[in-house]
Coordinates of C-alpha atoms and ligand atoms in Angstrom, one line a residue:
M1 CA 98.3 -10.7 2.1
A2 CA 95.4 -12.9 1.1
P3 CA 94.5 -15.7 3.4
M4 CA 96.1 -18.9 2.4
I5 CA 95.9 -22.3 4.0
S6 CA 99.4 -23.2 5.0
N7 CA 98.8 -26.4 7.1
L8 CA 101.9 -25.4 9.1
A9 CA 100.1 -25.2 12.4
N10 CA 99.9 -28.1 14.9
P11 CA 97.2 -30.8 14.8
D12 CA 95.3 -29.1 17.6
G13 CA 95.2 -25.8 15.7
T14 CA 97.9 -24.0 17.8
T15 CA 100.6 -22.1 16.0
N16 CA 104.3 -22.8 16.1
E17 CA 107.7 -21.3 15.0
A18 CA 107.5 -22.6 11.4
H19 CA 104.0 -21.1 10.9
M20 CA 104.9 -17.8 12.6
R21 CA 108.1 -17.4 10.6
Y22 CA 106.2 -18.0 7.3
L23 CA 103.8 -15.2 8.1
E24 CA 106.5 -12.9 9.5
E25 CA 108.5 -13.2 6.4
R26 CA 105.6 -11.7 4.4
A27 CA 105.4 -8.8 6.9
A28 CA 109.1 -8.3 6.6
G29 CA 108.6 -8.0 2.8
G30 CA 106.5 -4.9 3.2
I31 CA 102.9 -6.1 3.1
G32 CA 100.4 -3.8 4.9
V33 CA 98.0 -6.3 6.4
V34 CA 98.7 -10.0 6.8
I35 CA 95.5 -12.0 6.8
T36 CA 96.0 -15.4 8.3
E37 CA 94.8 -18.5 6.6
Y38 CA 91.3 -19.6 7.2
T39 CA 91.2 -20.4 11.0
Y40 CA 88.6 -22.7 12.5
V41 CA 86.3 -21.5 15.2
D42 CA 85.3 -24.6 17.1
N43 CA 86.9 -27.9 18.0
I44 CA 83.8 -29.8 16.9
N45 CA 83.2 -29.8 13.1
S46 CA 84.4 -26.5 11.8
R47 CA 87.9 -27.7 10.6
G48 CA 88.5 -27.8 6.9
S49 CA 92.0 -29.3 6.7
R50 CA 94.7 -31.0 8.7
N51 CA 97.1 -28.8 10.6
Q52 CA 94.9 -25.7 10.0
L53 CA 95.2 -22.8 12.4
G54 CA 92.4 -22.8 15.0
I55 CA 91.1 -20.2 17.5
Y56 CA 88.7 -21.7 19.9
D57 CA 90.2 -21.6 23.4
T58 CA 91.9 -19.1 25.7
K59 CA 94.9 -21.5 26.0
M60 CA 95.7 -20.4 22.4
I61 CA 96.1 -16.7 23.3
P62 CA 99.8 -16.7 24.4
K63 CA 101.1 -18.3 21.2
L64 CA 98.8 -16.2 19.0
R65 CA 100.1 -13.1 20.8
R66 CA 103.6 -14.2 19.8
L67 CA 102.4 -14.5 16.2
T68 CA 100.8 -11.0 16.1
E69 CA 103.9 -9.5 17.9
G70 CA 106.2 -11.0 15.2
I71 CA 104.1 -9.4 12.5
H72 CA 103.7 -6.1 14.2
R73 CA 107.4 -5.8 14.6
W74 CA 107.6 -5.2 10.9
G75 CA 105.0 -2.5 11.0
A76 CA 102.3 -4.6 9.5
A77 CA 98.8 -5.1 10.8
T78 CA 97.2 -8.6 11.0
F79 CA 93.7 -9.9 10.7
V80 CA 92.7 -13.5 11.4
Q81 CA 90.3 -15.1 8.9
L82 CA 87.6 -17.0 10.7
V83 CA 85.9 -20.0 9.1
H84 CA 83.5 -22.8 9.7
A85 CA 83.9 -25.2 6.9
G86 CA 80.2 -26.4 7.2
G87 CA 79.3 -29.1 4.7
K88 CA 82.8 -28.9 3.2
A89 CA 84.3 -30.1 6.5
S90 CA 85.4 -33.7 6.2
P91 CA 84.0 -36.1 8.7
D92 CA 87.4 -38.0 8.4
I93 CA 89.3 -34.9 9.7
N94 CA 86.8 -33.9 12.4
G95 CA 85.7 -37.3 13.5
V96 CA 82.0 -36.2 13.5
E97 CA 79.4 -35.5 10.8
S98 CA 79.5 -32.2 9.0
I99 CA 76.7 -29.7 9.1
A100 CA 75.3 -27.3 6.5
P101 CA 72.3 -25.0 6.0
S102 CA 70.5 -27.8 4.1
A103 CA 71.1 -31.5 4.0
M104 CA 73.3 -32.0 0.9
K105 CA 76.1 -34.1 -0.5
Y106 CA 79.5 -32.4 -0.3
F107 CA 82.3 -34.3 -2.0
N108 CA 81.7 -37.9 -0.9
H109 CA 79.7 -37.4 2.3
M110 CA 76.3 -36.1 3.3
A111 CA 76.1 -33.0 5.5
R112 CA 73.2 -32.8 8.0
E113 CA 70.9 -29.8 8.0
M114 CA 71.6 -27.5 10.9
T115 CA 69.0 -27.1 13.7
Q116 CA 68.3 -23.7 15.3
E117 CA 70.5 -24.9 18.2
D118 CA 73.4 -25.6 15.8
I119 CA 73.0 -22.2 14.2
S120 CA 73.1 -20.4 17.6
R121 CA 76.1 -22.5 18.8
V122 CA 78.1 -21.8 15.6
Q123 CA 77.3 -18.1 15.7
E124 CA 78.5 -18.0 19.3
S125 CA 81.8 -19.7 18.2
F126 CA 82.5 -17.0 15.7
V127 CA 81.9 -14.3 18.4
T128 CA 84.1 -16.1 20.9
A129 CA 86.8 -16.6 18.2
A130 CA 86.7 -12.8 17.5
K131 CA 87.0 -12.1 21.2
L132 CA 90.0 -14.4 21.4
A133 CA 91.5 -12.7 18.3
Q134 CA 91.2 -9.3 20.0
A135 CA 92.8 -10.7 23.2
S136 CA 95.6 -12.0 21.0
N137 CA 96.3 -8.5 19.7
F138 CA 95.0 -9.1 16.1
D139 CA 94.0 -5.8 14.5
G140 CA 90.8 -7.3 13.1
V141 CA 89.0 -10.4 11.9
E142 CA 87.8 -11.3 8.4
L143 CA 84.8 -13.6 8.2
H144 CA 85.3 -16.2 5.5
G145 CA 82.1 -15.8 3.5
A146 CA 83.5 -17.2 0.2
H147 CA 84.7 -20.4 -1.5
G148 CA 81.7 -22.6 -0.5
Y149 CA 82.3 -22.7 3.3
L150 CA 79.5 -22.4 5.9
I151 CA 78.8 -18.6 5.7
H152 CA 78.8 -18.8 1.9
Q153 CA 76.6 -21.9 2.0
F154 CA 74.0 -19.8 3.8
L155 CA 74.4 -16.9 1.3
S156 CA 74.2 -19.0 -1.9
P157 CA 70.7 -20.0 -3.2
A158 CA 72.2 -23.2 -4.5
T159 CA 73.2 -24.5 -1.1
N160 CA 70.6 -22.8 1.2
K161 CA 67.2 -24.5 0.7
R162 CA 65.9 -23.6 4.1
T163 CA 62.3 -22.4 4.6
D164 CA 62.8 -20.9 8.1
K165 CA 64.1 -17.4 8.8
Y166 CA 67.6 -18.4 7.5
G167 CA 66.5 -19.2 4.0
G168 CA 63.9 -18.7 1.2
S169 CA 64.6 -15.0 0.5
F170 CA 67.6 -12.8 0.0
E171 CA 67.2 -11.1 3.4
N172 CA 66.8 -14.5 5.1
R173 CA 69.9 -16.0 3.5
L174 CA 71.9 -13.0 4.9
R175 CA 70.5 -13.4 8.4
F176 CA 73.0 -16.1 9.6
V177 CA 76.1 -13.9 8.9
Q178 CA 74.4 -10.6 9.8
E179 CA 73.7 -12.0 13.3
I180 CA 77.4 -13.1 13.6
I181 CA 78.5 -9.6 12.5
D182 CA 76.1 -8.0 15.1
G183 CA 77.4 -10.4 17.8
I184 CA 81.1 -9.6 17.0
R185 CA 80.4 -5.8 16.9
S186 CA 78.8 -5.8 20.3
E187 CA 81.7 -7.7 21.9
T188 CA 84.8 -6.2 20.2
N189 CA 86.1 -2.9 18.9
F190 CA 88.5 -3.7 16.1
V191 CA 88.3 -4.1 12.3
L192 CA 85.6 -6.5 11.1
G193 CA 85.6 -7.5 7.4
I194 CA 84.2 -10.2 5.3
R195 CA 85.4 -12.2 2.3
L196 CA 82.7 -12.9 -0.3
S197 CA 82.6 -14.7 -3.6
L198 CA 81.7 -12.0 -6.1
F199 CA 80.4 -14.8 -8.3
E200 CA 80.4 -18.6 -8.4
Y201 CA 81.8 -20.6 -11.3
D202 CA 79.3 -23.5 -10.6
Q203 CA 76.6 -24.1 -13.2
D204 CA 73.9 -23.3 -10.6
G205 CA 75.9 -20.5 -9.2
Y206 CA 75.1 -16.8 -8.7
G207 CA 76.7 -14.0 -10.8
P208 CA 78.5 -10.7 -9.9
D209 CA 75.3 -8.7 -9.5
Y210 CA 74.1 -11.0 -6.7
G211 CA 77.6 -11.0 -5.1
L212 CA 77.7 -7.2 -5.2
K213 CA 74.2 -7.0 -3.7
I214 CA 75.3 -9.1 -0.7
A215 CA 78.3 -6.8 -0.2
N216 CA 76.2 -3.7 -0.3
S217 CA 73.5 -5.2 1.9
L218 CA 75.5 -6.3 4.9
K219 CA 75.5 -3.9 7.8
G220 CA 78.2 -3.2 10.3
I221 CA 81.3 -4.3 8.4
D222 CA 84.4 -2.3 7.7
Y223 CA 85.4 -3.8 4.4
V224 CA 84.5 -6.4 1.8
H225 CA 87.1 -8.6 0.3
F226 CA 86.1 -9.8 -3.1
S227 CA 87.1 -13.3 -4.2
A228 CA 85.3 -15.8 -6.3
G229 CA 84.0 -19.4 -6.6
R230 CA 82.1 -22.0 -4.6
N231 CA 83.0 -25.5 -5.6
A232 CA 83.6 -25.5 -9.3
P233 CA 87.1 -24.7 -10.4
P234 CA 89.1 -22.5 -10.9
S235 CA 87.7 -20.6 -7.8
S236 CA 89.9 -17.6 -7.0
S237 CA 93.3 -19.2 -7.6
A238 CA 93.0 -19.3 -11.4
P239 CA 95.9 -20.9 -13.3
F240 CA 97.7 -19.5 -16.2
Y241 CA 94.9 -20.3 -18.6
Y242 CA 92.9 -17.4 -17.2
E243 CA 93.6 -13.7 -17.6
H244 CA 95.3 -11.7 -14.9
N245 CA 92.9 -9.8 -12.5
H246 CA 90.2 -12.3 -13.4
I247 CA 88.0 -11.3 -10.5
L248 CA 88.5 -7.5 -10.9
K249 CA 87.2 -7.9 -14.5
E250 CA 83.8 -9.0 -13.2
L251 CA 83.5 -6.2 -10.7
K252 CA 81.3 -3.8 -12.7
G253 CA 79.0 -2.4 -10.1
R254 CA 79.4 0.3 -7.5
I255 CA 81.0 -0.8 -4.2
E256 CA 79.5 1.1 -1.3
K257 CA 82.0 -0.1 1.3
T258 CA 85.8 -0.2 1.6
S259 CA 86.9 -2.9 -0.8
V260 CA 89.7 -5.4 -1.2
V261 CA 90.1 -7.3 -4.5
V262 CA 92.1 -10.4 -5.0
G263 CA 92.7 -12.8 -7.9
S264 CA 95.6 -13.4 -10.3
V265 CA 97.4 -10.3 -9.3
T266 CA 101.0 -11.3 -9.9
T267 CA 102.7 -8.1 -11.3
V268 CA 103.0 -4.6 -10.1
E269 CA 100.9 -3.5 -13.1
D270 CA 98.1 -5.9 -12.1
A271 CA 98.1 -4.4 -8.6
E272 CA 97.9 -0.9 -10.0
E273 CA 95.0 -1.9 -12.1
V274 CA 93.1 -3.2 -9.1
L275 CA 93.8 0.1 -7.2
K276 CA 91.9 2.1 -9.8
T277 CA 88.7 0.4 -8.6
A278 CA 89.3 -0.9 -5.1
D279 CA 90.8 0.5 -1.9
F280 CA 93.1 -2.4 -1.3
V281 CA 94.7 -5.1 -3.4
A282 CA 95.3 -8.6 -1.9
L283 CA 98.2 -10.8 -3.0
G284 CA 98.1 -14.5 -2.6
R285 CA 100.3 -16.7 -4.6
A286 CA 102.6 -13.8 -5.6
L287 CA 103.7 -13.7 -1.9
L288 CA 104.3 -17.5 -1.8
A289 CA 106.6 -17.0 -4.8
D290 CA 108.3 -13.8 -3.4
P291 CA 107.5 -12.8 0.2
H292 CA 109.2 -9.4 -0.5
F293 CA 107.0 -8.6 -3.5
V294 CA 105.8 -5.3 -2.0
R295 CA 109.2 -4.0 -0.9
K296 CA 110.6 -4.7 -4.4
A297 CA 107.6 -3.3 -6.2
S298 CA 108.5 0.2 -5.3
T299 CA 112.3 -0.1 -5.9
A300 CA 113.1 -2.9 -8.3
P301 CA 110.1 -4.8 -9.7
E302 CA 112.4 -6.8 -12.0
R303 CA 113.8 -8.5 -8.8
I304 CA 110.4 -10.0 -7.9
R305 CA 110.5 -13.8 -8.2
P306 CA 107.3 -14.3 -10.2
C307 CA 104.4 -16.6 -9.4
I308 CA 103.8 -18.4 -12.7
R309 CA 100.2 -19.5 -11.8
C310 CA 101.1 -23.1 -12.3
N311 CA 99.0 -24.2 -9.3
Q312 CA 101.4 -27.1 -8.7
A313 CA 103.2 -27.0 -5.4
C314 CA 100.9 -24.6 -3.6
R315 CA 97.7 -26.5 -4.3
D316 CA 98.7 -29.9 -2.9
L317 CA 97.0 -29.2 0.4
S318 CA 95.1 -32.4 1.2
Y319 CA 98.1 -33.8 3.1
G320 CA 100.8 -31.3 2.2
E321 CA 101.9 -28.0 3.7
V322 CA 102.3 -24.8 1.8
R323 CA 105.0 -24.9 -0.9
C324 CA 105.8 -23.0 -4.1
T325 CA 107.2 -24.3 -7.3
V326 CA 109.4 -21.3 -7.9
N327 CA 110.5 -20.7 -4.3
P328 CA 112.0 -23.6 -2.4
D329 CA 112.2 -21.5 0.8
T330 CA 108.4 -21.2 1.1
G331 CA 107.2 -23.3 4.1
F332 CA 110.8 -23.5 5.4
E333 CA 111.3 -19.8 6.5
N334 CA 112.5 -21.0 9.9
R335 CA 115.3 -23.0 8.3
V336 CA 117.0 -20.2 6.4
T337 CA 120.5 -19.8 7.9
P338 CA 123.0 -16.9 7.6
K339 CA 125.5 -17.3 4.9
P340 CA 129.3 -16.9 5.5
R341 CA 131.3 -14.9 3.0
L342 CA 133.7 -17.2 1.1
R343 CA 136.5 -16.7 -1.4
G344 CA 136.9 -18.7 -4.5
E345 CA 135.6 -19.3 -8.0
M346 CA 133.1 -21.6 -9.6
A347 CA 132.4 -22.5 -13.2
I348 CA 128.9 -23.7 -13.8
V349 CA 127.9 -25.6 -16.9
G350 CA 124.3 -25.4 -17.9
G351 CA 122.0 -22.3 -18.0
G352 CA 118.8 -24.0 -17.1
V353 CA 116.9 -23.5 -13.9
K354 CA 119.3 -25.8 -12.1
G355 CA 122.4 -24.0 -13.3
M356 CA 121.0 -20.5 -12.8
E357 CA 119.9 -21.3 -9.2
A358 CA 123.3 -22.9 -8.5
A359 CA 125.0 -19.7 -9.8
L360 CA 122.8 -17.5 -7.5
T361 CA 123.6 -19.7 -4.6
A362 CA 127.3 -19.6 -5.1
R363 CA 127.2 -15.8 -5.5
S364 CA 125.2 -15.4 -2.3
Y365 CA 128.3 -16.8 -0.6
G366 CA 130.6 -14.3 -2.3
L367 CA 132.2 -16.7 -4.9
K368 CA 133.1 -15.4 -8.4
V369 CA 130.9 -17.3 -10.8
I370 CA 130.9 -17.9 -14.5
L371 CA 127.9 -19.6 -16.1
Y372 CA 128.4 -21.5 -19.4
E373 CA 125.4 -22.2 -21.6
R374 CA 125.7 -24.1 -24.9
E375 CA 122.6 -22.3 -26.4
D376 CA 122.3 -18.6 -27.2
S377 CA 119.9 -18.0 -24.4
L378 CA 119.4 -19.0 -20.8
G379 CA 116.4 -21.0 -19.6
G380 CA 117.2 -24.6 -20.7
Q381 CA 114.0 -26.7 -20.7
L382 CA 111.9 -23.6 -19.8
Q383 CA 112.7 -22.4 -23.4
E384 CA 111.0 -25.5 -24.7
V385 CA 107.5 -24.6 -23.3
I386 CA 105.2 -24.3 -26.3
D387 CA 101.8 -24.0 -24.6
P388 CA 101.2 -20.2 -25.3
W389 CA 99.4 -19.5 -22.0
K390 CA 102.1 -21.2 -20.0
K391 CA 104.9 -19.6 -22.0
V392 CA 103.9 -16.0 -21.1
E393 CA 104.3 -16.8 -17.4
F394 CA 107.3 -19.1 -17.7
D395 CA 109.1 -16.5 -19.7
R396 CA 108.8 -14.1 -16.8
L397 CA 110.7 -16.6 -14.7
I398 CA 113.5 -16.6 -17.3
S399 CA 113.6 -12.8 -17.3
Y400 CA 113.8 -12.8 -13.5
Y401 CA 116.9 -15.1 -13.6
Q402 CA 118.5 -13.1 -16.4
H403 CA 118.1 -9.9 -14.3
M404 CA 119.2 -11.4 -11.0
L405 CA 122.3 -13.1 -12.5
K406 CA 123.4 -9.8 -14.0
R407 CA 122.6 -7.9 -10.9
R408 CA 124.5 -10.3 -8.7
G409 CA 127.5 -10.1 -11.0
V410 CA 127.5 -13.6 -12.5
E411 CA 129.5 -13.8 -15.7
I412 CA 127.5 -15.4 -18.4
S413 CA 129.0 -17.1 -21.4
L414 CA 126.3 -18.1 -24.0
G415 CA 126.8 -20.3 -27.0
T416 CA 129.8 -21.9 -25.3
E417 CA 130.4 -25.6 -25.1
Y418 CA 132.6 -25.6 -22.0
R419 CA 134.3 -28.9 -21.1
G420 CA 136.7 -27.8 -18.3
S421 CA 136.4 -28.4 -14.6
G422 CA 133.5 -27.0 -12.7
V423 CA 130.0 -27.9 -11.6
Y424 CA 127.9 -29.6 -14.2
C425 CA 124.3 -28.5 -13.8
L426 CA 122.5 -30.5 -16.5
P427 CA 118.9 -31.5 -15.8
D428 CA 118.7 -34.6 -13.5
E429 CA 115.9 -35.9 -15.8
V430 CA 115.0 -35.4 -19.4
Y431 CA 111.8 -37.0 -20.6
P432 CA 112.0 -38.8 -24.0
E433 CA 110.6 -37.5 -27.2
L434 CA 107.3 -38.8 -28.4
P435 CA 107.5 -41.6 -31.0
Q436 CA 106.9 -40.3 -34.6
S437 CA 103.5 -41.3 -35.8
S438 CA 100.6 -40.0 -37.8
E439 CA 98.2 -40.7 -34.9
I440 CA 99.5 -39.5 -31.5
S441 CA 98.2 -41.2 -28.4
I442 CA 99.5 -40.1 -25.0
D443 CA 99.0 -41.6 -21.6
S444 CA 101.2 -39.4 -19.4
N445 CA 100.9 -37.1 -16.5
V446 CA 104.2 -35.4 -17.4
Y447 CA 103.6 -31.7 -18.2
K448 CA 105.9 -31.8 -21.3
Y449 CA 103.4 -34.1 -23.1
H450 CA 100.5 -32.0 -22.2
D451 CA 102.2 -29.1 -24.0
L452 CA 103.0 -31.4 -26.9
A453 CA 99.4 -32.6 -27.1
L454 CA 98.2 -29.0 -27.6
S455 CA 100.5 -28.2 -30.4
L456 CA 100.3 -31.5 -32.2
A457 CA 96.5 -31.3 -32.2
E458 CA 96.8 -28.4 -34.6
R459 CA 98.4 -30.8 -37.1
G460 CA 96.7 -34.2 -36.6
E461 CA 94.6 -36.4 -34.4
V462 CA 95.7 -36.6 -30.7
I463 CA 94.2 -39.0 -28.2
M464 CA 94.9 -38.6 -24.5
S465 CA 94.0 -40.7 -21.5
N466 CA 91.8 -39.1 -18.9
R467 CA 94.3 -40.1 -16.2
S468 CA 97.0 -38.0 -17.8
L469 CA 95.3 -35.0 -16.1
G470 CA 95.0 -36.8 -12.8
N471 CA 97.7 -34.9 -10.9
L472 CA 96.7 -31.4 -12.0
D473 CA 95.0 -28.9 -9.9
R474 CA 91.2 -29.1 -10.8
G475 CA 91.3 -25.5 -12.3
R476 CA 94.2 -26.3 -14.5
A477 CA 92.9 -29.7 -15.5
E478 CA 89.5 -28.4 -16.5
A479 CA 90.9 -25.4 -18.4
F480 CA 93.5 -27.7 -20.2
R481 CA 90.8 -30.2 -21.2
R482 CA 88.6 -27.4 -22.6
I483 CA 91.4 -25.8 -24.6
A484 CA 92.6 -29.2 -25.8
E485 CA 89.1 -30.4 -26.8
E486 CA 88.7 -27.1 -28.7
R487 CA 91.8 -28.1 -30.7
G488 CA 90.4 -31.6 -31.3
V489 CA 92.2 -33.6 -28.6
K490 CA 90.0 -36.7 -27.6
F491 CA 90.1 -37.8 -24.0
V492 CA 89.4 -41.5 -23.4
D493 CA 89.9 -44.0 -20.6
N494 CA 90.9 -47.1 -22.5
F495 CA 93.0 -47.2 -25.7
D496 CA 96.1 -49.0 -27.0
F497 CA 98.3 -46.0 -26.3
K498 CA 101.5 -45.7 -28.4
F499 CA 103.1 -43.7 -25.6
S500 CA 102.7 -44.3 -21.9
L501 CA 104.7 -42.7 -19.1
M502 CA 103.1 -42.2 -15.7
V503 CA 105.4 -40.8 -13.1
K504 CA 104.9 -40.6 -9.3
D505 CA 107.0 -37.5 -8.7
Q506 CA 107.8 -35.4 -11.7
Y507 CA 111.1 -33.5 -12.3
D508 CA 109.8 -29.9 -12.3
I509 CA 111.0 -26.4 -11.7
M510 CA 111.1 -26.7 -7.9
K511 CA 113.1 -29.9 -8.1
A512 CA 115.6 -28.3 -10.5
M513 CA 116.0 -25.3 -8.2
I514 CA 116.6 -27.5 -5.2
S515 CA 119.0 -29.7 -7.2
G516 CA 120.9 -26.5 -8.3
R517 CA 121.2 -25.3 -4.7
R518 CA 122.3 -28.7 -3.5
T519 CA 124.9 -29.0 -6.2
A520 CA 126.4 -25.6 -5.4
M521 CA 126.5 -26.4 -1.7
E522 CA 128.2 -29.7 -2.2
Y523 CA 130.8 -28.0 -4.3
L524 CA 131.4 -25.3 -1.7
Q525 CA 131.6 -27.8 1.1
S526 CA 134.3 -29.9 -0.6
N527 CA 136.2 -27.4 -2.7
I528 CA 136.2 -24.1 -0.9
E529 CA 138.9 -23.9 1.8
D530 CA 137.3 -21.3 4.1
Y531 CA 133.9 -23.1 4.2
S532 CA 133.1 -24.0 7.7
Ligands
LIG601 C1 97.7 -22.3 -1.1 C2 96.4 -21.5 -1.1 C3 95.6 -21.6 0.0 C4 94.5 -20.8 0.1 N1 93.7 -20.7 1.3 C5 92.7 -19.8 1.4 C6 92.1 -19.6 2.7 O1 92.5 -20.2 3.7 N2 91.1 -18.7 2.7 C7 90.7 -18.0 1.6 O2 89.8 -17.2 1.7 N3 91.3 -18.2 0.4 C8 92.3 -19.0 0.3 N4 93.0 -19.2 -0.9 C9 92.6 -18.2 -2.0 C10 93.6 -17.0 -1.9 O3 93.3 -16.3 -0.8 C11 93.4 -16.1 -3.1 O4 92.0 -15.6 -3.1 C12 93.6 -16.8 -4.4 O5 94.8 -17.5 -4.4 C13 93.7 -15.8 -5.6 O6 94.7 -14.8 -5.3 P1 96.1 -14.9 -6.1 O7 95.9 -15.0 -7.5 O8 96.8 -13.7 -5.7 O9 96.8 -16.1 -5.5 C14 94.1 -20.0 -1.0 C15 94.9 -20.0 -2.1 C16 96.1 -20.7 -2.2 C17 96.9 -20.7 -3.4
LIG602 S1 103.2 -23.0 -6.9 FE1 102.9 -22.0 -8.9 S2 100.9 -21.0 -8.7 FE2 101.5 -21.6 -6.6 S3 102.5 -19.8 -5.8 FE3 104.1 -21.0 -6.6 S4 104.4 -20.3 -8.8 FE4 102.4 -19.5 -8.0

């Protein structure tokens, strides 16, 4: 399991039941090694986000032991990913200034250049954190040397402008992390790996040859975990506008160490492709969408709830916790309750996400379910997706439902306008059609109109407001803008827009799923006699 910020820990960095259950569920799903989210190593200025996991004090050991024990029970190993956020640490979150190899602007703040004293102190924190990890029964640590955090800031020529022994040459840029590795090696005897960005997307960034050279030059590490990106999007979590296995495709050189590769691996075929080159494949978002991906991969891959690489719910991490657009249980693993077996029948009207999810919910309680859909196919509004990149991924979600409904024994009646009694699962919100006009101008953050802008641009002029892309993950926004501009869409700030609809909280797949589950539960509670 790739390291993923969950923000489920406590404000002081300690773990808790929700956080442990979230990780354990992935171990229960058959994953071999659970790598925790990036975990901060000192209580000064290393923290990158609110409610991030921390490892900086012996008082944390008992609860961390509970965490590792829960994962080990499922036969999985677990590594903690150690991070110092460096210049990327927000002074608002840490309450003190951030530090970096060189004084530089990060986001909206300036980071101070680290002194030799800072360097030694931070290196010591990494070593102490590794010792605490070993005492907490982790099987290893992974140094976070990717994604523009402190170790990566030292490795990258764009962020390391030092002229002392920690900068100026390739060997000097590696010194900061090499000394950490040597320190951990001398104090522990468990697995020590490092995550590196194979390449950076930034204009002044390094390419795969440089990334590979770092990997092959570091001494004393057991494995290298290849990711990508520094600050520029899409980083490693590429949205559906990028190919699957987008990092693997850049890994052309020889890897001299045990390797792990991550990046847009969302199908069993993607994983098998990675394993032709690397020793291990890491899954990130695929495990948010379906914690049991691995177990199902070997027996019934069609039962995997697919990550659609939308970068919606899972990327809202400034204030939010981990969530997934296609899996309402993600982040709520400690709330899943056992389901009693009930007797009865339920007719469901509407074969969109809401109706399909309601049908699966009712079946999971043992009810006989018949699902009526007016159209000749299931999927509802998912069938209306016209953006070709998006469609490939969203169609996989429809296939998943088709398969699961059949497997669970839901009777499906397509092309049927049913008007009898039952549970009506029509969408809670349908956004209006665009007004007919020769010149289309759109000011809206609703995804439906983004799709429309792309297809209408093939037939005429389309103008879109810049703020229409404001809610999108940066990777998705930039890719959309590039593709749209290639098709002739013009982005502007001010215009007399013919159509304007800005929403605060849009009705999306996750909301439809939750609504379907709620509708089914309300029906059970008030109509099924043996519901208790
Ligand atoms: C919600 C979320 C949080 C992430 N947090 C981390 C992190 O803490 N450390 C890290 O190295 N990468 C982090 N990443 C990147 C993932 O580990 C992974 O490299 C990326 O998502 C690509 O893999 P995938 O396509 O399988 O999701 C995060 C990604 C997501 C989606
Ligand atoms: S929110 Fe979207 S991209 Fe993120 S894990 Fe879920 S399906 Fe994948």
